[in-house]
């Protein structure tokens, strides 16, 4: 069955370190998204991609970057982790049309000490 | 920019009763989609129901239905015959150009 996976599921790191969170989907979807979830804010969009070599900034992109070298993967990199980036991160993917649902990964809980 | 507001941080309901979760949004667009997602303690995001803005008829999925009021920019979720498995965070979301904008969420508790 097609799925979307994230790794690691839990990560603890130190302030200033570079961290990469992986997202892999086997739906063959063109669209992929990264969100962060914080109490009181719901999910907020960090970066998104509509296809290979395409990346776009979302609502809360400062301190994050993504690259899309193939259809299946959209890794999220924290260039220099900060305590404010402690959060739960969700990756999602969808097919082209707006009415299609986004399928979410299981989430990664990141703690920055 | 589009915004989505869920004004009820927490709600509770007796098992088998009906509960309505509120959602309002702000947009200048005429063509868009609205969704309700459920997030149980497992953290998995699960689509509950969707509504196309150009459709006047309210969407229904088994025990879940919406009251979509386009002019008022309101999109509430009604859960009938509440079950213990309905306990979760519920997020309202607005979608345009593939991107989702989420509300802050409502935590629903089911009392046995």
PDB file of N, CA, C and O in Angstrom, chain A residues 73-102:
ATOM      1  N   UNK A  73      10.738  12.279  -2.223  1.00  0.00           N
ATOM      2  CA  UNK A  73      11.332  12.794  -0.988  1.00  0.00           C
ATOM      3  C   UNK A  73      11.339  14.316  -0.908  1.00  0.00           C
ATOM      4  O   UNK A  73      11.610  15.004  -1.895  1.00  0.00           O
ATOM      5  N   UNK A  74      11.091  14.827   0.311  1.00  0.00           N
ATOM      6  CA  UNK A  74      11.216  16.256   0.567  1.00  0.00           C
ATOM      7  C   UNK A  74      11.816  16.408   1.966  1.00  0.00           C
ATOM      8  O   UNK A  74      11.099  16.539   2.964  1.00  0.00           O
ATOM      9  N   UNK A  75      13.146  16.374   2.080  1.00  0.00           N
ATOM     10  CA  UNK A  75      13.764  16.536   3.398  1.00  0.00           C
ATOM     11  C   UNK A  75      13.698  17.983   3.872  1.00  0.00           C
ATOM     12  O   UNK A  75      13.821  18.916   3.081  1.00  0.00           O
ATOM     13  N   UNK A  76      13.507  18.145   5.172  1.00  0.00           N
ATOM     14  CA  UNK A  76      13.451  19.462   5.805  1.00  0.00           C
ATOM     15  C   UNK A  76      14.709  19.644   6.646  1.00  0.00           C
ATOM     16  O   UNK A  76      14.998  18.816   7.505  1.00  0.00           O
ATOM     17  N   UNK A  77      15.436  20.740   6.402  1.00  0.00           N
ATOM     18  CA  UNK A  77      16.672  20.999   7.129  1.00  0.00           C
ATOM     19  C   UNK A  77      16.527  22.234   8.002  1.00  0.00           C
ATOM     20  O   UNK A  77      16.061  23.279   7.540  1.00  0.00           O
ATOM     21  N   UNK A  78      16.920  22.080   9.252  1.00  0.00           N
ATOM     22  CA  UNK A  78      17.053  23.213  10.158  1.00  0.00           C
ATOM     23  C   UNK A  78      18.521  23.586  10.139  1.00  0.00           C
ATOM     24  O   UNK A  78      19.376  22.802  10.569  1.00  0.00           O
ATOM     25  N   UNK A  79      18.838  24.753   9.606  1.00  0.00           N
ATOM     26  CA  UNK A  79      20.235  25.114   9.368  1.00  0.00           C
ATOM     27  C   UNK A  79      21.025  25.217  10.665  1.00  0.00           C
ATOM     28  O   UNK A  79      22.149  24.755  10.767  1.00  0.00           O
ATOM     29  N   UNK A  80      20.430  25.864  11.667  1.00  0.00           N
ATOM     30  CA  UNK A  80      21.052  26.034  12.986  1.00  0.00           C
ATOM     31  C   UNK A  80      19.921  26.002  14.004  1.00  0.00           C
ATOM     32  O   UNK A  80      19.252  27.016  14.232  1.00  0.00           O
ATOM     33  N   UNK A  81      19.699  24.839  14.589  1.00  0.00           N
ATOM     34  CA  UNK A  81      18.504  24.630  15.405  1.00  0.00           C
ATOM     35  C   UNK A  81      18.427  25.623  16.561  1.00  0.00           C
ATOM     36  O   UNK A  81      19.439  25.929  17.225  1.00  0.00           O
ATOM     37  N   UNK A  82      17.224  26.093  16.822  1.00  0.00           N
ATOM     38  CA  UNK A  82      16.962  27.011  17.925  1.00  0.00           C
ATOM     39  C   UNK A  82      15.855  26.426  18.802  1.00  0.00           C
ATOM     40  O   UNK A  82      15.037  25.629  18.334  1.00  0.00           O
ATOM     41  N   UNK A  83      15.825  26.837  20.061  1.00  0.00           N
ATOM     42  CA  UNK A  83      14.828  26.292  20.996  1.00  0.00           C
ATOM     43  C   UNK A  83      13.398  26.578  20.512  1.00  0.00           C
ATOM     44  O   UNK A  83      12.473  25.805  20.782  1.00  0.00           O
ATOM     45  N   UNK A  84      13.225  27.669  19.789  1.00  0.00           N
ATOM     46  CA  UNK A  84      11.910  28.018  19.259  1.00  0.00           C
ATOM     47  C   UNK A  84      11.433  27.044  18.178  1.00  0.00           C
ATOM     48  O   UNK A  84      10.264  27.081  17.779  1.00  0.00           O
ATOM     49  N   UNK A  85      12.326  26.194  17.717  1.00  0.00           N
ATOM     50  CA  UNK A  85      11.974  25.197  16.703  1.00  0.00           C
ATOM     51  C   UNK A  85      11.585  23.854  17.315  1.00  0.00           C
ATOM     52  O   UNK A  85      11.313  22.896  16.579  1.00  0.00           O
ATOM     53  N   UNK A  86      11.553  23.791  18.626  1.00  0.00           N
ATOM     54  CA  UNK A  86      11.006  22.616  19.295  1.00  0.00           C
ATOM     55  C   UNK A  86       9.527  22.522  18.928  1.00  0.00           C
ATOM     56  O   UNK A  86       8.756  23.454  19.176  1.00  0.00           O
ATOM     57  N   UNK A  87       9.144  21.403  18.342  1.00  0.00           N
ATOM     58  CA  UNK A  87       7.789  21.303  17.810  1.00  0.00           C
ATOM     59  C   UNK A  87       7.554  19.876  17.305  1.00  0.00           C
ATOM     60  O   UNK A  87       8.452  19.031  17.336  1.00  0.00           O
ATOM     61  N   UNK A  88       6.355  19.637  16.832  1.00  0.00           N
ATOM     62  CA  UNK A  88       6.047  18.415  16.101  1.00  0.00           C
ATOM     63  C   UNK A  88       5.929  18.782  14.621  1.00  0.00           C
ATOM     64  O   UNK A  88       5.196  19.717  14.268  1.00  0.00           O
ATOM     65  N   UNK A  89       6.641  18.056  13.788  1.00  0.00           N
ATOM     66  CA  UNK A  89       6.697  18.370  12.358  1.00  0.00           C
ATOM     67  C   UNK A  89       5.958  17.299  11.565  1.00  0.00           C
ATOM     68  O   UNK A  89       6.169  16.105  11.753  1.00  0.00           O
ATOM     69  N   UNK A  90       5.102  17.764  10.669  1.00  0.00           N
ATOM     70  CA  UNK A  90       4.333  16.867   9.820  1.00  0.00           C
ATOM     71  C   UNK A  90       4.668  17.119   8.360  1.00  0.00           C
ATOM     72  O   UNK A  90       4.710  18.261   7.899  1.00  0.00           O
ATOM     73  N   UNK A  91       4.841  16.035   7.641  1.00  0.00           N
ATOM     74  CA  UNK A  91       4.974  16.071   6.205  1.00  0.00           C
ATOM     75  C   UNK A  91       3.657  15.607   5.599  1.00  0.00           C
ATOM     76  O   UNK A  91       2.957  14.766   6.189  1.00  0.00           O
ATOM     77  N   UNK A  92       3.297  16.153   4.444  1.00  0.00           N
ATOM     78  CA  UNK A  92       2.060  15.760   3.774  1.00  0.00           C
ATOM     79  C   UNK A  92       2.280  15.761   2.270  1.00  0.00           C
ATOM     80  O   UNK A  92       3.187  16.424   1.758  1.00  0.00           O
ATOM     81  N   UNK A  93       1.424  15.024   1.571  1.00  0.00           N
ATOM     82  CA  UNK A  93       1.488  15.024   0.107  1.00  0.00           C
ATOM     83  C   UNK A  93       0.082  14.989  -0.453  1.00  0.00           C
ATOM     84  O   UNK A  93      -0.867  14.574   0.223  1.00  0.00           O
ATOM     85  N   UNK A  94      -0.052  15.433  -1.700  1.00  0.00           N
ATOM     86  CA  UNK A  94      -1.359  15.409  -2.353  1.00  0.00           C
ATOM     87  C   UNK A  94      -1.173  15.370  -3.856  1.00  0.00           C
ATOM     88  O   UNK A  94      -0.119  15.726  -4.394  1.00  0.00           O
ATOM     89  N   UNK A  95      -2.246  14.940  -4.542  1.00  0.00           N
ATOM     90  CA  UNK A  95      -2.292  14.982  -5.986  1.00  0.00           C
ATOM     91  C   UNK A  95      -2.623  16.401  -6.422  1.00  0.00           C
ATOM     92  O   UNK A  95      -2.914  17.248  -5.590  1.00  0.00           O
ATOM     93  N   UNK A  96      -2.693  16.629  -7.700  1.00  0.00           N
ATOM     94  CA  UNK A  96      -2.695  17.985  -8.224  1.00  0.00           C
ATOM     95  C   UNK A  96      -3.861  18.878  -7.862  1.00  0.00           C
ATOM     96  O   UNK A  96      -3.690  20.026  -7.517  1.00  0.00           O
ATOM     97  N   UNK A  97      -5.114  18.351  -7.894  1.00  0.00           N
ATOM     98  CA  UNK A  97      -6.265  19.242  -7.771  1.00  0.00           C
ATOM     99  C   UNK A  97      -6.529  19.636  -6.324  1.00  0.00           C
ATOM    100  O   UNK A  97      -6.241  18.889  -5.404  1.00  0.00           O
ATOM    101  N   UNK A  98      -7.122  20.831  -6.147  1.00  0.00           N
ATOM    102  CA  UNK A  98      -7.353  21.369  -4.804  1.00  0.00           C
ATOM    103  C   UNK A  98      -8.320  20.525  -3.987  1.00  0.00           C
ATOM    104  O   UNK A  98      -8.249  20.524  -2.773  1.00  0.00           O
ATOM    105  N   UNK A  99      -9.242  19.823  -4.633  1.00  0.00           N
ATOM    106  CA  UNK A  99     -10.217  19.070  -3.844  1.00  0.00           C
ATOM    107  C   UNK A  99      -9.634  17.795  -3.276  1.00  0.00           C
ATOM    108  O   UNK A  99     -10.245  17.148  -2.433  1.00  0.00           O
ATOM    109  N   UNK A 100      -8.442  17.416  -3.774  1.00  0.00           N
ATOM    110  CA  UNK A 100      -7.835  16.190  -3.255  1.00  0.00           C
ATOM    111  C   UNK A 100      -7.263  16.409  -1.863  1.00  0.00           C
ATOM    112  O   UNK A 100      -6.652  17.426  -1.583  1.00  0.00           O
ATOM    113  N   UNK A 101      -7.477  15.433  -1.016  1.00  0.00           N
ATOM    114  CA  UNK A 101      -7.005  15.574   0.353  1.00  0.00           C
ATOM    115  C   UNK A 101      -5.500  15.484   0.409  1.00  0.00           C
ATOM    116  O   UNK A 101      -4.845  14.905  -0.461  1.00  0.00           O
ATOM    117  N   UNK A 102      -4.949  16.072   1.459  1.00  0.00           N
ATOM    118  CA  UNK A 102      -3.531  15.882   1.747  1.00  0.00           C
ATOM    119  C   UNK A 102      -3.402  14.688   2.685  1.00  0.00           C
ATOM    120  O   UNK A 102      -4.134  14.574   3.668  1.00  0.00           O
TER     121      UNK A 102
END
